[in-house]
PDB file of C-alpha atoms in Angstrom:
ATOM      1  CA  MET A   1      20.352  49.985   2.513  1.00 48.00           C
ATOM      2  CA  PRO A   2      16.913  51.360   1.437  1.00 48.00           C
ATOM      3  CA  PRO A   3      15.725  54.330   3.528  1.00 51.00           C
ATOM      4  CA  ALA A   4      12.763  52.411   5.001  1.00 49.00           C
ATOM      5  CA  LEU A   5      15.041  49.639   6.259  1.00 50.00           C
ATOM      6  CA  ALA A   6      17.469  52.168   7.733  1.00 52.00           C
ATOM      7  CA  VAL A   7      14.603  53.810   9.600  1.00 56.00           C
ATOM      8  CA  LEU A   8      13.397  50.463  10.962  1.00 54.00           C
ATOM      9  CA  ARG A   9      16.873  49.408  12.036  1.00 59.00           C
ATOM     10  CA  ALA A  10      17.422  52.713  13.867  1.00 56.00           C
ATOM     11  CA  ALA A  11      14.039  52.455  15.600  1.00 56.00           C
ATOM     12  CA  LEU A  12      14.656  48.922  16.818  1.00 56.00           C
ATOM     13  CA  ARG A  13      18.133  49.790  18.050  1.00 56.00           C
ATOM     14  CA  ARG A  14      16.785  52.520  20.339  1.00 51.00           C
ATOM     15  CA  THR A  15      13.522  50.981  21.471  1.00 50.00           C
ATOM     16  CA  HIS A  16      14.592  50.638  25.121  1.00 45.00           C
ATOM     17  CA  SER A  17      16.789  53.711  25.509  1.00 64.00           C
ATOM     18  CA  ARG A  18      15.665  57.019  26.998  1.00 70.00           C
ATOM     19  CA  PRO A  19      17.247  60.248  25.717  1.00 70.00           C
ATOM     20  CA  ASP A  20      19.342  62.280  28.146  1.00 71.00           C
ATOM     21  CA  PRO A  21      18.782  66.024  27.505  1.00 71.00           C
ATOM     22  CA  SER A  22      21.837  66.855  29.636  1.00 74.00           C
ATOM     23  CA  ALA A  23      24.169  64.992  27.283  1.00 79.00           C
ATOM     24  CA  PRO A  24      26.287  67.000  24.816  1.00 84.00           C
ATOM     25  CA  PRO A  25      25.136  66.870  21.180  1.00 88.00           C
ATOM     26  CA  PRO A  26      27.053  64.387  19.030  1.00 90.00           C
ATOM     27  CA  PRO A  27      29.915  65.897  17.009  1.00 93.00           C
ATOM     28  CA  THR A  28      28.879  64.309  13.698  1.00 93.00           C
ATOM     29  CA  ARG A  29      28.658  66.766  10.790  1.00 96.00           C
ATOM     30  CA  LEU A  30      27.580  65.401   7.419  1.00 97.00           C
ATOM     31  CA  THR A  31      28.186  67.157   4.104  1.00 97.00           C
ATOM     32  CA  THR A  32      27.358  66.669   0.457  1.00 97.00           C
ATOM     33  CA  THR A  33      27.153  68.606  -2.808  1.00 97.00           C
ATOM     34  CA  ARG A  34      23.855  68.778  -4.695  1.00 96.00           C
ATOM     35  CA  THR A  35      22.499  70.313  -7.859  1.00 94.00           C
ATOM     36  CA  THR A  36      18.746  70.669  -8.251  1.00 96.00           C
ATOM     37  CA  ASP A  37      16.987  68.186 -10.512  1.00 96.00           C
ATOM     38  CA  PRO A  38      14.483  70.196 -12.615  1.00 96.00           C
ATOM     39  CA  ASP A  39      11.834  67.446 -12.609  1.00 96.00           C
ATOM     40  CA  HIS A  40      12.039  67.015  -8.842  1.00 97.00           C
ATOM     41  CA  LEU A  41      11.802  70.776  -8.314  1.00 97.00           C
ATOM     42  CA  ALA A  42       8.765  70.960 -10.624  1.00 96.00           C
ATOM     43  CA  ALA A  43       7.042  68.156  -8.683  1.00 97.00           C
ATOM     44  CA  TYR A  44       7.772  69.907  -5.379  1.00 98.00           C
ATOM     45  CA  ARG A  45       6.409  73.202  -6.696  1.00 97.00           C
ATOM     46  CA  ARG A  46       3.190  71.547  -7.891  1.00 96.00           C
ATOM     47  CA  LEU A  47       2.568  69.664  -4.662  1.00 98.00           C
ATOM     48  CA  CYS A  48       3.288  72.622  -2.369  1.00 97.00           C
ATOM     49  CA  GLY A  49       1.650  75.318  -4.493  1.00 96.00           C
ATOM     50  CA  PHE A  50       4.710  77.353  -5.472  1.00 95.00           C
ATOM     51  CA  PRO A  51       4.336  79.201  -8.783  1.00 91.00           C
ATOM     52  CA  ALA A  52       6.047  77.535 -11.721  1.00 90.00           C
ATOM     53  CA  GLY A  53       8.788  79.327 -13.587  1.00 81.00           C
ATOM     54  CA  HIS A  54      10.378  81.353 -10.780  1.00 87.00           C
ATOM     55  CA  ALA A  55      14.079  81.901 -11.301  1.00 91.00           C
ATOM     56  CA  THR A  56      14.936  81.030  -7.674  1.00 94.00           C
ATOM     57  CA  LEU A  57      14.384  78.053  -5.388  1.00 96.00           C
ATOM     58  CA  PRO A  58      11.375  78.053  -3.033  1.00 96.00           C
ATOM     59  CA  LEU A  59      12.431  79.129   0.444  1.00 97.00           C
ATOM     60  CA  PRO A  60      12.093  75.680   2.124  1.00 97.00           C
ATOM     61  CA  TYR A  61      13.509  73.666  -0.798  1.00 98.00           C
ATOM     62  CA  PRO A  62      17.107  73.411   0.524  1.00 98.00           C
ATOM     63  CA  HIS A  63      15.608  71.564   3.504  1.00 98.00           C
ATOM     64  CA  VAL A  64      14.387  68.902   1.054  1.00 97.00           C
ATOM     65  CA  LEU A  65      17.732  68.784  -0.753  1.00 97.00           C
ATOM     66  CA  ALA A  66      19.474  68.194   2.569  1.00 97.00           C
ATOM     67  CA  PHE A  67      16.930  65.712   3.931  1.00 96.00           C
ATOM     68  CA  PRO A  68      18.963  62.613   2.922  1.00 95.00           C
ATOM     69  CA  LEU A  69      21.772  64.021   5.081  1.00 95.00           C
ATOM     70  CA  SER A  70      19.338  64.598   7.933  1.00 95.00           C
ATOM     71  CA  MET A  71      18.154  60.997   7.645  1.00 92.00           C
ATOM     72  CA  ARG A  72      21.734  59.714   7.761  1.00 93.00           C
ATOM     73  CA  LEU A  73      22.397  61.880  10.807  1.00 94.00           C
ATOM     74  CA  MET A  74      19.263  60.731  12.644  1.00 91.00           C
ATOM     75  CA  THR A  75      19.881  57.044  11.868  1.00 89.00           C
ATOM     76  CA  ALA A  76      23.527  57.190  12.946  1.00 89.00           C
ATOM     77  CA  ARG A  77      24.480  55.328  16.120  1.00 86.00           C
ATOM     78  CA  ASP A  78      25.464  58.509  17.943  1.00 87.00           C
ATOM     79  CA  PHE A  79      22.174  60.350  17.319  1.00 90.00           C
ATOM     80  CA  PRO A  80      20.585  60.597  20.784  1.00 86.00           C
ATOM     81  CA  LEU A  81      16.860  60.443  19.902  1.00 86.00           C
ATOM     82  CA  PRO A  82      14.715  57.576  18.560  1.00 83.00           C
ATOM     83  CA  LEU A  83      13.800  58.244  14.953  1.00 82.00           C
ATOM     84  CA  LEU A  84      10.328  56.699  14.698  1.00 76.00           C
ATOM     85  CA  GLY A  85       7.725  58.931  16.277  1.00 74.00           C
ATOM     86  CA  LEU A  86      10.080  61.923  16.275  1.00 82.00           C
ATOM     87  CA  VAL A  87       8.035  65.099  15.764  1.00 85.00           C
ATOM     88  CA  HIS A  88       8.990  68.384  14.161  1.00 91.00           C
ATOM     89  CA  THR A  89       8.168  71.273  16.524  1.00 94.00           C
ATOM     90  CA  SER A  90       9.627  74.318  14.757  1.00 97.00           C
ATOM     91  CA  ILE A  91      11.874  75.560  11.982  1.00 98.00           C
ATOM     92  CA  GLU A  92      13.712  78.863  11.539  1.00 98.00           C
ATOM     93  CA  ILE A  93      15.114  79.750   8.116  1.00 98.00           C
ATOM     94  CA  ASP A  94      17.600  82.489   7.307  1.00 97.00           C
ATOM     95  CA  GLN A  95      18.012  83.170   3.601  1.00 97.00           C
ATOM     96  CA  TYR A  96      20.920  85.468   2.836  1.00 96.00           C
ATOM     97  CA  LYS A  97      20.698  85.283  -0.954  1.00 95.00           C
ATOM     98  CA  LEU A  98      18.126  83.853  -3.313  1.00 94.00           C
ATOM     99  CA  ILE A  99      19.360  80.623  -4.878  1.00 96.00           C
ATOM    100  CA  ARG A 100      19.108  79.812  -8.585  1.00 96.00           C
ATOM    101  CA  PRO A 101      18.041  76.258  -9.497  1.00 96.00           C
ATOM    102  CA  THR A 102      21.219  75.801 -11.536  1.00 95.00           C
ATOM    103  CA  GLU A 103      23.562  76.546  -8.616  1.00 96.00           C
ATOM    104  CA  GLU A 104      25.658  73.775  -7.116  1.00 97.00           C
ATOM    105  CA  LEU A 105      25.198  73.767  -3.348  1.00 98.00           C
ATOM    106  CA  HIS A 106      27.421  72.518  -0.553  1.00 98.00           C
ATOM    107  CA  LEU A 107      25.037  71.174   2.102  1.00 98.00           C
ATOM    108  CA  SER A 108      25.807  70.285   5.718  1.00 98.00           C
ATOM    109  CA  VAL A 109      23.754  69.023   8.678  1.00 98.00           C
ATOM    110  CA  ARG A 110      24.691  68.665  12.347  1.00 97.00           C
ATOM    111  CA  THR A 111      23.075  68.521  15.786  1.00 96.00           C
ATOM    112  CA  THR A 112      23.737  71.673  17.777  1.00 96.00           C
ATOM    113  CA  ALA A 113      21.761  71.187  21.005  1.00 93.00           C
ATOM    114  CA  LEU A 114      19.713  68.851  23.187  1.00 91.00           C
ATOM    115  CA  THR A 115      17.052  70.535  25.299  1.00 88.00           C
ATOM    116  CA  PRO A 116      14.657  69.228  27.976  1.00 86.00           C
ATOM    117  CA  HIS A 117      10.990  69.638  27.084  1.00 82.00           C
ATOM    118  CA  ARG A 118       7.942  68.993  29.247  1.00 80.00           C
ATOM    119  CA  ARG A 119       7.059  66.085  26.947  1.00 78.00           C
ATOM    120  CA  GLY A 120      10.552  64.673  26.496  1.00 84.00           C
ATOM    121  CA  THR A 121      13.750  65.834  24.781  1.00 90.00           C
ATOM    122  CA  GLU A 122      14.272  68.127  21.805  1.00 93.00           C
ATOM    123  CA  ALA A 123      17.214  68.107  19.417  1.00 93.00           C
ATOM    124  CA  THR A 124      18.152  71.095  17.241  1.00 96.00           C
ATOM    125  CA  LEU A 125      19.504  70.344  13.771  1.00 97.00           C
ATOM    126  CA  LEU A 126      21.396  73.014  11.858  1.00 98.00           C
ATOM    127  CA  THR A 127      21.272  72.733   8.061  1.00 98.00           C
ATOM    128  CA  GLU A 128      23.414  75.003   5.885  1.00 98.00           C
ATOM    129  CA  ALA A 129      23.571  75.605   2.128  1.00 98.00           C
ATOM    130  CA  ALA A 130      26.655  77.360   0.755  1.00 98.00           C
ATOM    131  CA  SER A 131      27.941  78.244  -2.685  1.00 97.00           C
ATOM    132  CA  THR A 132      30.895  76.457  -4.260  1.00 93.00           C
ATOM    133  CA  ASP A 133      33.202  79.215  -3.000  1.00 95.00           C
ATOM    134  CA  GLY A 134      31.961  78.805   0.580  1.00 95.00           C
ATOM    135  CA  GLU A 135      29.508  81.705   0.843  1.00 96.00           C
ATOM    136  CA  LEU A 136      26.624  80.861   3.204  1.00 97.00           C
ATOM    137  CA  LEU A 137      23.384  81.356   1.252  1.00 97.00           C
ATOM    138  CA  TRP A 138      20.769  79.682   3.465  1.00 98.00           C
ATOM    139  CA  GLN A 139      20.485  78.012   6.845  1.00 98.00           C
ATOM    140  CA  SER A 140      17.770  76.492   9.006  1.00 98.00           C
ATOM    141  CA  ARG A 141      17.386  75.358  12.588  1.00 98.00           C
ATOM    142  CA  SER A 142      14.816  72.625  13.141  1.00 97.00           C
ATOM    143  CA  THR A 143      13.721  71.298  16.514  1.00 96.00           C
ATOM    144  CA  TYR A 144      12.609  67.678  16.818  1.00 93.00           C
ATOM    145  CA  LEU A 145      10.890  66.237  19.883  1.00 90.00           C
ATOM    146  CA  ALA A 146      11.230  62.687  21.203  1.00 85.00           C
ATOM    147  CA  ARG A 147       8.372  62.056  23.616  1.00 78.00           C
ATOM    148  CA  HIS A 148       9.121  60.172  26.814  1.00 74.00           C
ATOM    149  CA  LYS A 149       8.368  60.366  30.513  1.00 72.00           C
ATOM    150  CA  THR A 150      10.179  63.205  32.232  1.00 70.00           C
ATOM    151  CA  ARG A 151      11.155  63.950  35.808  1.00 69.00           C
ATOM    152  CA  PRO A 152       9.897  67.294  37.141  1.00 64.00           C
ATOM    153  CA  THR A 153      12.866  69.620  37.700  1.00 55.00           C
ATOM    154  CA  SER A 154      13.300  73.306  38.298  1.00 42.00           C
ATOM    155  CA  THR A 155      15.643  73.533  35.314  1.00 43.00           C
ATOM    156  CA  ALA A 156      13.325  72.023  32.735  1.00 44.00           C
ATOM    157  CA  SER A 157      12.657  74.431  29.926  1.00 44.00           C
ATOM    158  CA  ALA A 158       9.218  75.925  29.501  1.00 44.00           C
ATOM    159  CA  PRO A 159       7.296  74.485  26.575  1.00 46.00           C
ATOM    160  CA  ARG A 160       7.911  76.507  23.415  1.00 49.00           C
ATOM    161  CA  THR A 161       5.480  74.911  21.012  1.00 47.00           C
ATOM    162  CA  GLU A 162       3.067  72.100  20.582  1.00 47.00           C
ATOM    163  CA  PRO A 163       4.634  69.745  18.014  1.00 53.00           C
ATOM    164  CA  GLU A 164       3.287  69.176  14.540  1.00 54.00           C
ATOM    165  CA  SER A 165       2.428  65.565  15.323  1.00 50.00           C
ATOM    166  CA  ALA A 166       2.018  65.096  19.075  1.00 50.00           C
ATOM    167  CA  PRO A 167      -1.397  64.226  20.512  1.00 51.00           C
ATOM    168  CA  GLU A 168      -2.627  67.006  22.759  1.00 51.00           C
ATOM    169  CA  PRO A 169      -4.655  67.222  25.971  1.00 52.00           C
ATOM    170  CA  GLU A 170      -8.200  68.536  25.723  1.00 51.00           C
ATOM    171  CA  PRO A 171      -7.765  72.034  24.192  1.00 50.00           C
ATOM    172  CA  ALA A 172      -9.256  75.235  25.505  1.00 53.00           C
ATOM    173  CA  PRO A 173     -12.093  76.698  23.431  1.00 52.00           C
ATOM    174  CA  ALA A 174     -10.594  78.064  20.221  1.00 49.00           C
ATOM    175  CA  PRO A 175     -11.480  81.385  18.622  1.00 53.00           C
ATOM    176  CA  ALA A 176     -13.297  81.439  15.330  1.00 53.00           C
ATOM    177  CA  PRO A 177     -10.855  81.220  12.405  1.00 50.00           C
ATOM    178  CA  ALA A 178      -9.790  84.494  10.866  1.00 55.00           C
ATOM    179  CA  PRO A 179     -11.068  85.179   7.339  1.00 71.00           C
ATOM    180  CA  GLY A 180      -8.842  83.363   4.919  1.00 83.00           C
ATOM    181  CA  GLU A 181      -8.553  80.695   2.263  1.00 92.00           C
ATOM    182  CA  ASN A 182      -9.820  77.148   2.798  1.00 96.00           C
ATOM    183  CA  TRP A 183      -7.699  74.216   1.621  1.00 97.00           C
ATOM    184  CA  GLN A 184      -8.973  70.665   1.175  1.00 97.00           C
ATOM    185  CA  LEU A 185      -6.241  68.180   2.165  1.00 97.00           C
ATOM    186  CA  PRO A 186      -6.731  64.650   0.771  1.00 97.00           C
ATOM    187  CA  ALA A 187      -6.100  61.413   2.667  1.00 96.00           C
ATOM    188  CA  GLY A 188      -3.094  60.545   0.495  1.00 96.00           C
ATOM    189  CA  LEU A 189      -1.299  63.857   0.935  1.00 98.00           C
ATOM    190  CA  GLY A 190       1.281  62.375   3.324  1.00 97.00           C
ATOM    191  CA  ARG A 191       2.231  59.660   0.845  1.00 97.00           C
ATOM    192  CA  ARG A 192       2.515  62.176  -1.978  1.00 97.00           C
ATOM    193  CA  TYR A 193       4.766  64.474   0.039  1.00 98.00           C
ATOM    194  CA  ALA A 194       6.836  61.486   1.222  1.00 96.00           C
ATOM    195  CA  SER A 195       7.543  60.561  -2.404  1.00 95.00           C
ATOM    196  CA  VAL A 196       8.878  64.063  -3.074  1.00 96.00           C
ATOM    197  CA  SER A 197      10.649  64.810   0.204  1.00 95.00           C
ATOM    198  CA  GLY A 198      11.921  61.366   1.192  1.00 92.00           C
ATOM    199  CA  ASP A 199      10.344  61.764   4.652  1.00 91.00           C
ATOM    200  CA  ARG A 200       8.576  58.427   5.119  1.00 89.00           C
ATOM    201  CA  ASN A 201       7.819  58.716   8.816  1.00 87.00           C
ATOM    202  CA  PRO A 202       4.923  56.232   9.288  1.00 89.00           C
ATOM    203  CA  ILE A 203       2.792  58.799  11.132  1.00 90.00           C
ATOM    204  CA  HIS A 204       2.296  60.533   7.763  1.00 93.00           C
ATOM    205  CA  LEU A 205       1.582  57.554   5.498  1.00 94.00           C
ATOM    206  CA  HIS A 206      -1.556  55.711   6.568  1.00 94.00           C
ATOM    207  CA  ALA A 207      -3.894  55.336   9.529  1.00 95.00           C
ATOM    208  CA  LEU A 208      -2.577  51.799  10.119  1.00 94.00           C
ATOM    209  CA  THR A 209       1.018  53.039  10.461  1.00 91.00           C
ATOM    210  CA  ALA A 210       0.057  56.136  12.451  1.00 91.00           C
ATOM    211  CA  ARG A 211      -1.985  54.331  15.137  1.00 91.00           C
ATOM    212  CA  PRO A 212       0.981  52.695  16.919  1.00 89.00           C
ATOM    213  CA  PHE A 213       2.226  56.233  17.630  1.00 84.00           C
ATOM    214  CA  GLY A 214      -1.078  57.449  19.058  1.00 85.00           C
ATOM    215  CA  PHE A 215      -2.735  58.970  15.986  1.00 91.00           C
ATOM    216  CA  PRO A 216      -6.078  57.590  14.767  1.00 94.00           C
ATOM    217  CA  ARG A 217      -5.375  58.932  11.260  1.00 95.00           C
ATOM    218  CA  ALA A 218      -2.317  59.829   9.257  1.00 95.00           C
ATOM    219  CA  ILE A 219      -1.213  63.435   9.729  1.00 95.00           C
ATOM    220  CA  ALA A 220       0.242  65.942   7.278  1.00 96.00           C
ATOM    221  CA  HIS A 221       3.976  66.596   7.262  1.00 96.00           C
ATOM    222  CA  GLY A 222       4.825  69.780   9.107  1.00 96.00           C
ATOM    223  CA  MET A 223       7.144  70.784   6.265  1.00 97.00           C
ATOM    224  CA  TRP A 224       4.329  70.416   3.726  1.00 98.00           C
ATOM    225  CA  THR A 225       2.072  72.718   5.759  1.00 98.00           C
ATOM    226  CA  ALA A 226       4.983  75.143   6.135  1.00 98.00           C
ATOM    227  CA  ALA A 227       5.785  75.036   2.420  1.00 98.00           C
ATOM    228  CA  ARG A 228       2.148  75.495   1.426  1.00 98.00           C
ATOM    229  CA  CYS A 229       1.873  78.591   3.618  1.00 97.00           C
ATOM    230  CA  LEU A 230       5.167  79.981   2.290  1.00 96.00           C
ATOM    231  CA  ALA A 231       3.935  79.412  -1.259  1.00 96.00           C
ATOM    232  CA  GLU A 232       0.978  81.673  -0.517  1.00 93.00           C
ATOM    233  CA  GLN A 233       3.377  84.246   0.906  1.00 88.00           C
ATOM    234  CA  GLU A 234       5.513  84.022  -2.235  1.00 84.00           C
ATOM    235  CA  ARG A 235       2.512  84.481  -4.500  1.00 78.00           C
ATOM    236  CA  GLY A 236       1.855  87.813  -2.812  1.00 67.00           C
ATOM    237  CA  GLU A 237       5.382  89.103  -3.162  1.00 64.00           C
ATOM    238  CA  THR A 238       6.768  91.369  -5.836  1.00 49.00           C
ATOM    239  CA  ARG A 239      10.375  90.419  -6.441  1.00 45.00           C
ATOM    240  CA  THR A 240      11.967  93.797  -6.974  1.00 40.00           C
ATOM    241  CA  PRO A 241      15.802  94.062  -7.069  1.00 41.00           C
ATOM    242  CA  THR A 242      15.770  95.419  -3.502  1.00 42.00           C
ATOM    243  CA  HIS A 243      13.673  92.515  -2.235  1.00 44.00           C
ATOM    244  CA  THR A 244      15.784  89.984  -4.117  1.00 50.00           C
ATOM    245  CA  HIS A 245      18.941  90.857  -2.147  1.00 64.00           C
ATOM    246  CA  ALA A 246      17.369  91.477   1.263  1.00 82.00           C
ATOM    247  CA  PRO A 247      18.247  88.711   3.754  1.00 93.00           C
ATOM    248  CA  THR A 248      15.112  87.291   5.387  1.00 95.00           C
ATOM    249  CA  HIS A 249      14.282  85.364   8.541  1.00 96.00           C
ATOM    250  CA  THR A 250      11.279  83.046   8.802  1.00 97.00           C
ATOM    251  CA  ARG A 251      10.111  81.219  11.921  1.00 98.00           C
ATOM    252  CA  ILE A 252       7.382  78.575  11.846  1.00 98.00           C
ATOM    253  CA  GLU A 253       5.987  76.760  14.872  1.00 98.00           C
ATOM    254  CA  PHE A 254       3.971  73.562  14.506  1.00 97.00           C
ATOM    255  CA  LYS A 255       1.242  73.818  17.126  1.00 96.00           C
ATOM    256  CA  ALA A 256      -0.945  70.753  16.560  1.00 94.00           C
ATOM    257  CA  PRO A 257      -1.225  67.844  14.128  1.00 94.00           C
ATOM    258  CA  VAL A 258      -3.213  68.151  10.909  1.00 97.00           C
ATOM    259  CA  PRO A 259      -5.171  64.875  10.499  1.00 96.00           C
ATOM    260  CA  LEU A 260      -5.840  63.642   6.972  1.00 97.00           C
ATOM    261  CA  PRO A 261      -8.184  64.117   5.230  1.00 97.00           C
ATOM    262  CA  THR A 262      -9.326  67.501   6.476  1.00 97.00           C
ATOM    263  CA  THR A 263     -10.004  71.137   5.667  1.00 97.00           C
ATOM    264  CA  VAL A 264      -7.757  73.922   6.961  1.00 97.00           C
ATOM    265  CA  THR A 265      -7.927  77.688   6.759  1.00 97.00           C
ATOM    266  CA  TYR A 266      -4.899  79.801   5.842  1.00 97.00           C
ATOM    267  CA  SER A 267      -4.906  83.445   6.920  1.00 96.00           C
ATOM    268  CA  THR A 268      -2.542  86.373   7.351  1.00 94.00           C
ATOM    269  CA  PRO A 269      -3.316  88.337  10.544  1.00 94.00           C
ATOM    270  CA  THR A 270      -0.639  90.877   9.509  1.00 91.00           C
ATOM    271  CA  PRO A 271       1.394  91.363   6.320  1.00 89.00           C
ATOM    272  CA  HIS A 272       4.331  89.498   7.896  1.00 92.00           C
ATOM    273  CA  THR A 273       2.551  86.741   9.838  1.00 95.00           C
ATOM    274  CA  PHE A 274       0.451  83.767   8.809  1.00 96.00           C
ATOM    275  CA  GLU A 275      -1.374  80.880  10.435  1.00 97.00           C
ATOM    276  CA  LEU A 276      -3.196  77.663   9.666  1.00 97.00           C
ATOM    277  CA  ARG A 277      -6.340  76.654  11.569  1.00 97.00           C
ATOM    278  CA  SER A 278      -9.020  74.010  11.504  1.00 95.00           C
ATOM    279  CA  PRO A 279     -12.572  75.079  10.559  1.00 90.00           C
ATOM    280  CA  GLN A 280     -13.316  75.102  14.308  1.00 91.00           C
ATOM    281  CA  GLY A 281     -10.458  77.533  14.933  1.00 93.00           C
ATOM    282  CA  LYS A 282      -7.857  75.124  16.321  1.00 95.00           C
ATOM    283  CA  LEU A 283      -4.392  76.493  15.632  1.00 97.00           C
ATOM    284  CA  HIS A 284      -2.118  74.151  13.666  1.00 97.00           C
ATOM    285  CA  LEU A 285       0.727  76.438  12.610  1.00 98.00           C
ATOM    286  CA  THR A 286       1.999  79.977  13.065  1.00 98.00           C
ATOM    287  CA  GLY A 287       4.631  81.765  11.015  1.00 97.00           C
ATOM    288  CA  ALA A 288       6.374  85.099  10.815  1.00 97.00           C
ATOM    289  CA  THR A 289       8.804  86.634   8.341  1.00 94.00           C
ATOM    290  CA  GLY A 290      11.124  89.590   8.603  1.00 93.00           C
ATOM    291  CA  PRO A 291      14.653  90.861   7.999  1.00 91.00           C
ATOM    292  CA  THR A 292      17.741  89.085   9.288  1.00 86.00           C
ATOM    293  CA  ASP A 293      21.361  89.960   9.872  1.00 81.00           C
ATOM    294  CA  ALA A 294      24.212  89.168   7.515  1.00 72.00           C
ATOM    295  CA  PRO A 295      25.432  85.541   7.641  1.00 77.00           C
ATOM    296  CA  PRO A 296      27.749  84.683  10.554  1.00 72.00           C
TER     297      PRO A 296
END
């Protein structure tokens, strides 16, 4: 079945169900083996701004390689959240070794937690990339929010982030954007990233498909904004032998949607943090990088 039809079927199946954050996560774990296609990698690098010719994969690229697995997981009958309108609120990436484009990777995806959120229910998806001999090279934890009415309880978790694609209440006055680099994002960016990533969530494709979910315009994919920021980080790095083998941890939080078309400002408040803001100073994304422990 084509991906678009699978998405529609999953959405219709869950239209009248409300997620239960107290339920245990489903036990489904999906796996596959992938080798990078050079043309696909080149297209991803161009669209996200990663330098051409690097001998290792861009940091977020395994997420794209594993996205077909994520789609299968989220369209499965036991996945507890409705797929359409699901919003990406954060991603944490641990990279234990840099990955060469020619390496064969064993990829796996599973749901590890359901968590109450003031706007609904969040699911955490764990994605892992291992070598052919089983060595864990890379892993990520993504949180996805399904918005629905909630009952006030003393045990509800405090809000961690504002999601990459959830409409917000009237914001407080924002500070002026820090000095940085301005990026012009075209109206068709969501469709271009969808063709590379396989993420065809209608909120990213066109104003007509975004409006039923509460967005007057299409919005940028959170993973494109994350990748574009990480590409700027990579451009500033010097890949010495010591850096090459140092495990790293990256956390990105999607604070507010990025409507298309628009202009955004990328800045680095410190050498190990970065953010994306609107020209008026509204915060869209924050990120931080640092060392991590050895793989579990």
